[in-house]
Coordinates of C-alpha atoms in Angstrom, one line a residue:
Chain A
X1 CA 79.1 70.2 0.8
X2 CA 75.9 69.1 -1.0
X3 CA 77.5 70.3 -4.3
X4 CA 80.6 68.3 -3.5
X5 CA 78.5 65.2 -2.7
X6 CA 76.5 65.5 -5.9
X7 CA 79.7 65.9 -8.0
X8 CA 81.6 63.1 -6.5
X9 CA 78.8 60.7 -5.4
X10 CA 79.4 58.1 -8.1
X11 CA 83.2 58.0 -7.4
X12 CA 82.7 57.8 -3.6
X13 CA 80.0 55.1 -3.9
X14 CA 82.3 53.2 -6.3
X15 CA 85.2 53.3 -3.9
X16 CA 82.9 52.2 -1.0
X17 CA 81.7 49.2 -3.0
X18 CA 85.2 48.3 -4.0
X19 CA 86.5 48.6 -0.5
X20 CA 83.5 46.5 0.8
X21 CA 84.4 43.8 -1.7
X22 CA 88.1 43.9 -0.6
X23 CA 87.0 43.7 3.0
X24 CA 84.8 40.8 2.3
X25 CA 87.7 39.0 0.5
X26 CA 89.9 39.7 3.5
X27 CA 87.3 38.3 6.0
X28 CA 86.7 35.3 3.7
X29 CA 90.4 34.4 4.0
X30 CA 89.6 33.1 7.5
X31 CA 87.3 30.5 6.1
X32 CA 89.6 29.7 3.2
X33 CA 90.1 26.1 4.3
X34 CA 86.3 25.4 4.0
X35 CA 84.2 25.0 0.9
X36 CA 81.6 27.8 0.7
X37 CA 77.9 27.3 -0.3
X38 CA 78.3 29.1 -3.6
X39 CA 81.5 27.3 -4.4
X40 CA 79.9 24.0 -3.7
X41 CA 76.9 24.8 -5.9
X42 CA 79.2 25.9 -8.8
X43 CA 81.3 22.7 -8.3
X44 CA 78.2 20.6 -8.4
X45 CA 76.8 22.4 -11.4
X46 CA 79.9 22.4 -13.6
X47 CA 81.3 19.0 -12.6
X48 CA 79.1 16.8 -14.7
X49 CA 79.5 19.0 -17.8
X50 CA 83.3 19.1 -17.3
X51 CA 83.3 15.3 -16.8
X52 CA 81.3 14.9 -20.0
X53 CA 83.7 17.0 -21.9
X54 CA 86.7 15.2 -20.5
X55 CA 85.2 11.8 -21.4
X56 CA 84.4 13.1 -24.9
X57 CA 87.9 14.4 -25.4
X58 CA 89.5 11.3 -23.9
X59 CA 87.2 9.1 -26.1
X60 CA 88.2 11.1 -29.3
X61 CA 91.9 10.9 -28.4
X62 CA 91.5 7.2 -27.7
X63 CA 89.8 6.6 -31.0
X64 CA 92.5 8.4 -32.9
X65 CA 95.3 6.6 -31.1
X66 CA 93.7 3.1 -31.3
X67 CA 92.4 3.0 -34.8
X68 CA 94.0 5.7 -36.8
X69 CA 97.5 6.2 -35.5
X70 CA 100.0 3.3 -35.2
X71 CA 97.9 0.9 -33.2
X72 CA 100.7 -1.4 -32.0
X73 CA 103.2 1.3 -31.3
X74 CA 100.7 3.2 -29.2
X75 CA 99.8 0.2 -27.2
X76 CA 103.4 -0.8 -26.5
X77 CA 104.3 2.7 -25.7
X78 CA 101.5 3.0 -23.2
X79 CA 102.5 -0.3 -21.6
X80 CA 106.2 0.7 -21.3
X81 CA 105.3 4.2 -19.9
X82 CA 103.1 2.5 -17.3
X83 CA 105.9 0.1 -16.4
X84 CA 108.4 3.0 -16.3
X85 CA 106.2 5.0 -14.0
X86 CA 105.8 2.0 -11.6
X87 CA 109.6 1.3 -11.6
X88 CA 110.4 5.0 -11.0
X89 CA 108.0 5.0 -8.1
X90 CA 109.5 1.8 -6.7
X91 CA 113.0 3.2 -7.1
X92 CA 112.2 6.4 -5.3
X93 CA 110.4 4.5 -2.6
X94 CA 113.4 2.1 -2.1
X95 CA 115.9 4.9 -1.9
X96 CA 113.9 6.6 0.8
X97 CA 113.5 3.3 2.7
X98 CA 117.3 2.5 2.4
X99 CA 118.3 5.9 3.8
X100 CA 115.7 5.8 6.5
X101 CA 116.9 2.3 7.5
X102 CA 120.4 3.5 7.8
X103 CA 119.5 6.4 10.0
X104 CA 117.3 4.2 12.1
X105 CA 120.0 1.6 12.6
X106 CA 122.3 4.4 13.7
X107 CA 119.9 5.7 16.2
X108 CA 118.9 2.2 17.3
X109 CA 115.4 3.1 16.9
X110 CA 112.6 2.1 14.5
X111 CA 109.5 3.6 13.2
X112 CA 106.5 1.9 11.8
X113 CA 106.0 2.7 8.1
X114 CA 102.9 4.7 7.6
X115 CA 100.4 3.3 5.2
X116 CA 97.5 5.3 3.9
X117 CA 94.2 4.3 2.4
X118 CA 94.0 5.8 -1.1
X119 CA 91.2 6.5 -3.6
X120 CA 91.8 6.7 -7.3
X121 CA 90.3 9.7 -9.1
X122 CA 90.2 11.2 -12.6
X123 CA 91.2 14.7 -13.4
X124 CA 88.2 16.2 -15.3
X125 CA 89.1 20.0 -15.5
X126 CA 91.7 22.6 -14.9
X127 CA 91.5 26.0 -13.3
X128 CA 89.4 28.5 -15.2
X129 CA 92.1 31.2 -14.7
X130 CA 95.6 31.3 -16.1
X131 CA 97.0 32.4 -12.7
X132 CA 96.1 29.6 -10.4
X133 CA 97.2 25.9 -10.6
X134 CA 94.2 23.8 -9.5
X135 CA 92.5 20.8 -11.0
X136 CA 89.0 19.3 -10.5
X137 CA 88.7 15.6 -9.7
X138 CA 85.7 13.4 -10.0
X139 CA 85.6 12.3 -6.3
X140 CA 84.0 14.2 -3.5
X141 CA 82.6 14.0 0.0
X142 CA 80.4 11.0 -0.9
X143 CA 83.6 9.0 -1.5
X144 CA 85.3 10.2 1.7
X145 CA 87.3 13.1 0.2
X146 CA 87.7 16.2 2.4
X147 CA 89.6 19.5 2.4
X148 CA 93.3 19.1 3.4
X149 CA 93.8 15.6 2.0
X150 CA 97.0 14.9 0.0
X151 CA 96.8 14.0 -3.6
X152 CA 99.6 12.0 -5.2
X153 CA 100.6 10.0 -8.3
X154 CA 103.3 7.3 -8.8
X155 CA 105.9 10.0 -9.6
X156 CA 105.3 12.1 -6.5
X157 CA 103.2 14.8 -4.8
X158 CA 100.4 16.5 -6.8
X159 CA 98.8 18.8 -4.2
X160 CA 96.1 18.9 -1.6
X161 CA 92.3 19.1 -1.7
X162 CA 91.1 22.7 -1.1
X163 CA 87.4 22.4 -2.0
X164 CA 85.1 19.4 -1.8
X165 CA 81.4 19.0 -2.9
X166 CA 79.4 15.8 -2.8
X167 CA 80.9 14.3 -6.0
X168 CA 83.7 16.7 -7.1
X169 CA 86.7 18.2 -5.5
X170 CA 89.3 20.8 -6.4
X171 CA 93.0 20.2 -5.8
X172 CA 95.6 22.9 -5.3
X173 CA 98.7 21.8 -7.2
X174 CA 102.1 22.2 -5.5
X175 CA 103.2 24.5 -8.4
X176 CA 100.6 27.1 -7.4
X177 CA 102.0 30.3 -5.9
X178 CA 100.0 29.9 -2.7
X179 CA 101.2 26.4 -2.1
X180 CA 104.0 25.5 0.3
X181 CA 105.2 22.0 1.1
X182 CA 107.5 21.2 4.1
X183 CA 110.4 19.4 2.4
X184 CA 113.9 18.0 2.8
X185 CA 116.7 17.0 0.6
X186 CA 116.8 13.2 0.4
X187 CA 120.6 13.0 0.4
X188 CA 121.6 15.2 3.3
X189 CA 118.2 15.8 5.1
X190 CA 118.5 19.6 4.8
X191 CA 115.1 21.1 5.5
X192 CA 113.3 23.8 3.5
X193 CA 109.9 24.8 2.2
X194 CA 109.0 24.1 -1.4
X195 CA 106.9 27.0 -2.8
X196 CA 105.1 27.0 -6.2
X197 CA 106.3 29.4 -8.8
X198 CA 104.0 28.5 -11.7
X199 CA 106.0 26.0 -13.7
X200 CA 108.7 25.4 -11.2
X201 CA 109.2 25.2 -7.4
X202 CA 111.6 27.2 -5.2
X203 CA 113.1 25.5 -2.1
X204 CA 113.2 28.3 0.5
X205 CA 115.1 28.4 3.8
X206 CA 117.9 26.0 3.0
X207 CA 120.9 27.2 5.0
X208 CA 123.8 28.3 2.8
X209 CA 126.1 25.9 4.7
X210 CA 124.2 22.9 3.4
X211 CA 125.7 21.0 0.4
X212 CA 123.1 21.0 -2.3
X213 CA 123.8 19.8 -5.9
X214 CA 121.8 19.8 -9.1
X215 CA 119.9 16.6 -9.4
X216 CA 119.4 16.0 -5.7
X217 CA 116.0 14.6 -4.9
X218 CA 113.6 16.7 -2.7
X219 CA 111.0 14.8 -0.6
X220 CA 108.3 15.8 1.8
X221 CA 109.4 16.1 5.4
X222 CA 106.0 15.4 6.9
X223 CA 106.4 18.5 9.1
X224 CA 103.5 20.6 7.7
X225 CA 100.9 18.1 8.8
X226 CA 99.5 17.9 5.2
X227 CA 101.7 15.5 3.3
X228 CA 103.1 12.2 4.6
X229 CA 106.8 11.9 4.9
X230 CA 109.0 10.7 2.1
X231 CA 106.9 11.5 -1.0
X232 CA 108.9 12.8 -3.9
X233 CA 108.4 16.5 -4.7
X234 CA 111.1 16.9 -7.4
X235 CA 114.7 17.3 -8.2
X236 CA 117.1 20.2 -7.7
X237 CA 117.4 22.2 -10.9
X238 CA 119.7 25.0 -9.9
X239 CA 121.5 26.3 -6.8
X240 CA 122.7 29.8 -6.2
X241 CA 124.7 31.0 -3.2
X242 CA 125.0 34.8 -3.1
X243 CA 127.7 36.6 -1.2
X244 CA 125.4 37.4 1.6
X245 CA 122.4 36.1 3.4
X246 CA 121.6 33.0 5.6
X247 CA 120.0 30.9 2.9
X248 CA 120.8 29.7 -0.6
X249 CA 118.4 29.9 -3.6
X250 CA 117.4 26.5 -4.8
X251 CA 115.0 25.9 -7.7
X252 CA 113.3 22.5 -8.0
X253 CA 111.7 20.8 -11.0
X254 CA 108.5 19.0 -10.0
X255 CA 108.6 15.2 -10.3
X256 CA 105.1 15.2 -11.7
X257 CA 104.3 16.3 -15.2
X258 CA 101.2 18.5 -14.5
X259 CA 100.4 19.0 -18.2
X260 CA 99.6 15.3 -18.5
X261 CA 97.8 14.7 -15.3
X262 CA 94.9 12.2 -15.8
X263 CA 94.6 9.9 -12.8
X264 CA 95.6 10.7 -9.3
X265 CA 95.3 9.1 -5.8
X266 CA 93.7 10.9 -2.9
X267 CA 95.2 9.8 0.4
X268 CA 92.1 9.5 2.5
X269 CA 93.7 9.9 5.9
X270 CA 95.4 13.1 6.8
X271 CA 98.9 12.7 8.3
X272 CA 97.7 14.7 11.3
Chain B
X1 CA 65.7 38.8 -15.7
X2 CA 66.2 37.4 -19.2
X3 CA 69.4 39.5 -19.6
X4 CA 70.8 38.2 -16.3
X5 CA 69.9 34.6 -17.5
X6 CA 71.8 35.4 -20.8
X7 CA 74.9 36.6 -18.9
X8 CA 75.0 33.6 -16.5
X9 CA 74.4 31.2 -19.4
X10 CA 77.3 32.8 -21.3
X11 CA 79.4 32.6 -18.1
X12 CA 78.6 28.9 -17.7
X13 CA 79.6 28.1 -21.3
X14 CA 82.8 30.2 -20.8
X15 CA 83.7 28.3 -17.7
X16 CA 83.3 24.9 -19.3
X17 CA 85.3 26.0 -22.3
X18 CA 88.1 27.5 -20.1
X19 CA 88.3 24.5 -17.8
X20 CA 87.7 21.5 -20.0
X21 CA 88.1 22.3 -23.7
X22 CA 90.7 25.1 -24.1
X23 CA 93.4 23.5 -21.9
X24 CA 93.5 20.7 -24.5
X25 CA 94.3 23.0 -27.4
X26 CA 96.2 25.9 -25.7
X27 CA 99.6 25.7 -24.1
X28 CA 99.3 25.3 -20.3
X29 CA 98.4 27.3 -18.2
X30 CA 97.2 30.0 -20.6
X31 CA 93.5 30.4 -21.3
X32 CA 91.4 33.4 -22.3
X33 CA 89.3 35.0 -19.6
X34 CA 85.9 35.2 -21.1
X35 CA 84.3 36.3 -17.8
X36 CA 86.5 39.5 -18.0
X37 CA 85.2 40.2 -21.5
X38 CA 81.6 39.7 -20.3
X39 CA 82.2 42.1 -17.4
X40 CA 83.6 44.8 -19.7
X41 CA 80.5 44.3 -21.9
X42 CA 78.4 44.7 -18.7
X43 CA 80.2 47.9 -17.9
X44 CA 79.4 49.3 -21.3
X45 CA 75.7 48.4 -21.4
X46 CA 74.3 47.9 -17.9
X47 CA 73.1 50.2 -15.2
X48 CA 75.6 50.8 -12.4
X49 CA 73.8 49.0 -9.5
X50 CA 72.4 46.1 -11.5
X51 CA 75.6 45.7 -13.5
X52 CA 77.8 46.0 -10.4
X53 CA 75.7 43.4 -8.6
X54 CA 75.9 41.0 -11.6
X55 CA 79.7 41.5 -11.9
X56 CA 80.2 40.8 -8.2
X57 CA 77.9 37.7 -8.3
X58 CA 79.6 36.4 -11.4
X59 CA 82.9 36.9 -9.6
X60 CA 81.7 35.0 -6.5
X61 CA 80.5 32.1 -8.7
X62 CA 83.8 32.2 -10.6
X63 CA 85.6 31.6 -7.3
X64 CA 84.2 28.1 -7.5
X65 CA 86.3 27.2 -10.5
X66 CA 89.2 29.7 -10.4
X67 CA 91.8 29.9 -7.6
X68 CA 91.4 29.1 -3.9
X69 CA 90.5 32.5 -2.5
X70 CA 86.8 33.2 -1.9
X71 CA 85.8 36.7 -2.8
X72 CA 88.9 37.5 -4.9
X73 CA 87.2 37.3 -8.3
X74 CA 84.3 39.3 -7.0
X75 CA 86.6 42.1 -6.0
X76 CA 88.5 41.9 -9.3
X77 CA 85.4 41.9 -11.5
X78 CA 83.7 44.6 -9.5
X79 CA 86.8 46.7 -9.9
X80 CA 86.8 46.3 -13.7
X81 CA 83.1 47.0 -13.9
X82 CA 83.5 50.2 -11.9
X83 CA 86.5 51.3 -14.0
X84 CA 84.6 50.8 -17.2
X85 CA 81.5 52.6 -15.8
X86 CA 83.9 55.5 -14.8
X87 CA 84.8 56.2 -18.4
X88 CA 81.7 55.1 -20.2
X89 CA 80.2 58.6 -20.3
X90 CA 83.4 60.0 -21.9
X91 CA 83.8 57.5 -24.8
X92 CA 81.8 56.3 -27.8
X93 CA 80.3 53.0 -26.5
X94 CA 79.1 52.2 -30.0
X95 CA 82.6 51.5 -31.2
X96 CA 83.7 47.9 -31.5
X97 CA 87.4 48.6 -31.1
X98 CA 86.6 50.3 -27.8
X99 CA 85.5 46.9 -26.4
X100 CA 88.8 45.4 -27.5
X101 CA 90.8 48.2 -26.0
X102 CA 88.8 48.0 -22.8
X103 CA 89.4 44.2 -22.6
X104 CA 93.2 44.8 -22.9
X105 CA 93.0 47.6 -20.3
X106 CA 90.8 45.4 -18.1
X107 CA 93.4 42.6 -18.3
X108 CA 96.1 44.9 -17.1
X109 CA 93.9 46.3 -14.3
X110 CA 92.9 42.8 -13.3
X111 CA 96.5 41.7 -13.0
X112 CA 97.4 44.7 -10.8
X113 CA 94.4 44.2 -8.6
X114 CA 95.0 40.4 -8.2
X115 CA 98.7 40.9 -7.5
X116 CA 97.8 43.6 -4.9
X117 CA 95.1 41.5 -3.2
X118 CA 97.2 38.3 -3.2
X119 CA 100.4 40.0 -2.0
X120 CA 99.0 42.3 0.7
X121 CA 96.0 40.2 2.0
X122 CA 97.0 36.6 1.3
X123 CA 100.8 37.0 1.5
X124 CA 101.5 35.0 -1.6
X125 CA 105.2 35.3 -2.3
X126 CA 106.5 36.3 -5.7
X127 CA 103.0 36.9 -7.0
X128 CA 103.9 40.2 -8.8
X129 CA 106.6 38.5 -10.9
X130 CA 104.5 35.5 -11.6
X131 CA 101.4 37.4 -12.8
X132 CA 103.4 40.0 -14.8
X133 CA 105.4 37.3 -16.5
X134 CA 102.1 35.9 -17.8
X135 CA 100.6 39.3 -18.6
X136 CA 101.7 39.7 -22.3
X137 CA 100.4 36.4 -23.5
X138 CA 97.3 36.7 -21.4
X139 CA 96.6 40.1 -22.8
X140 CA 97.0 38.8 -26.4
X141 CA 94.7 35.8 -25.7
X142 CA 92.0 38.0 -24.2
X143 CA 92.2 40.5 -27.0
X144 CA 92.0 37.8 -29.7
X145 CA 89.1 36.1 -27.9
X146 CA 87.2 39.3 -27.6
X147 CA 87.7 39.9 -31.3
X148 CA 86.6 36.4 -32.3
X149 CA 83.6 36.5 -29.9
X150 CA 82.5 39.9 -31.3
X151 CA 82.6 38.6 -34.8
X152 CA 80.9 35.3 -33.9
X153 CA 78.1 36.7 -31.8
X154 CA 77.2 39.4 -34.3
X155 CA 77.1 36.8 -37.1
X156 CA 75.0 34.4 -35.1
X157 CA 72.6 37.1 -34.2
X158 CA 72.3 38.1 -37.9
X159 CA 71.6 34.5 -38.9
X160 CA 69.4 33.2 -36.1
X161 CA 67.9 36.3 -34.5
X162 CA 67.9 39.1 -37.1
X163 CA 65.1 41.0 -35.4
X164 CA 66.1 40.3 -31.8
X165 CA 67.9 43.0 -30.0
X166 CA 70.7 41.3 -28.0
X167 CA 71.6 43.7 -25.2
X168 CA 74.0 46.3 -26.6
X169 CA 75.3 44.3 -29.5
X170 CA 73.2 45.8 -32.2
X171 CA 74.3 49.3 -31.1
X172 CA 77.8 48.3 -30.5
X173 CA 78.4 46.7 -33.8
X174 CA 76.2 48.7 -36.1
X175 CA 79.0 49.0 -38.6
X176 CA 78.8 45.2 -39.2
X177 CA 75.3 45.6 -40.6
X178 CA 75.3 45.7 -44.4

């Protein structure tokens, strides 16, 4: 027995250590919604440096665009892009209001539109790993940001706050594999859950009897308690109905271009 | 103490590069995992207990900037450290290509560990497909970064600290010496 222990001691101790780490990870999942002490320290320590880098890169890019590369064209383009974003957001908002009004008239009921106080924030860093889709923003608890708050841009939903330190927060994007957004198809109100798949989204649990077409807009249903109702998630990219099963397979392209995310809005009041 | 400070300083620079600088020049979402390279290096040159503790601590700190699962990176990096320690007595640790090979193997092991932990403990759907789809490019990036870092650090050491013994590097890269 002693011989066996001496021979296999490193292996056994290694396994015990690894299992302990796995156990701790499993236990920590219960506190996943809260920011831990070490995470908060890391966020505080890296935030200012990341912010400095972001400002330096943005300044360099700005210098290039303003003084070295087609000054007027760049300015016009920026102006038009901004206008286009605003109009797109208005259009999406109007569509949602029109459909909502129709339903409400039919039901002879009405519902007060929800308005949320929002806080603008700058994206200063991305996730350190290639697997996860999170970004760091330059607003934290000092500005009223807390875990669970929704983050949006004019085009649609960005994600939700998962970690918050005094001045910096981390946002889980809707394209992350661990993200799920309660959604519905704007046209026929078919419900589903939008899950992140890296670059794209998958709309799960849409009954195969529902009529879904490519190009249909997907909006938040407000059911999950995280995102307010009616925010644009994306548009249907492909629909597949297999010969069996209760549901159809729907892939969705996110409305937000996450590779060019610079400014976002944090909705300061949770829908709950 | 000074070695631990060196490792954490390297990790700090790596995190800033990975989160703020490299995403501007590399196609999203790919970025090299320099913490993985550091842990492979730790596995080759540190004592089991000290190195294991450092690897786990680095992982716990890494959770603050990578993903949303506390403890996940600690588990992943400890696993890689122990795997490297498991073979370190059977291989020639003075070989530079070994570090590159171990970084590639570490990337594969990290992917399998992460997919296992996320699927079985966090119930993240489709995580195996997602992680393995990214694996080839991630492997290439980590391999190239390890190669560049090795070249760079040895040259910096030769220029600025010719007599200073950076932990392991002189031994590891003795063939770079002229």
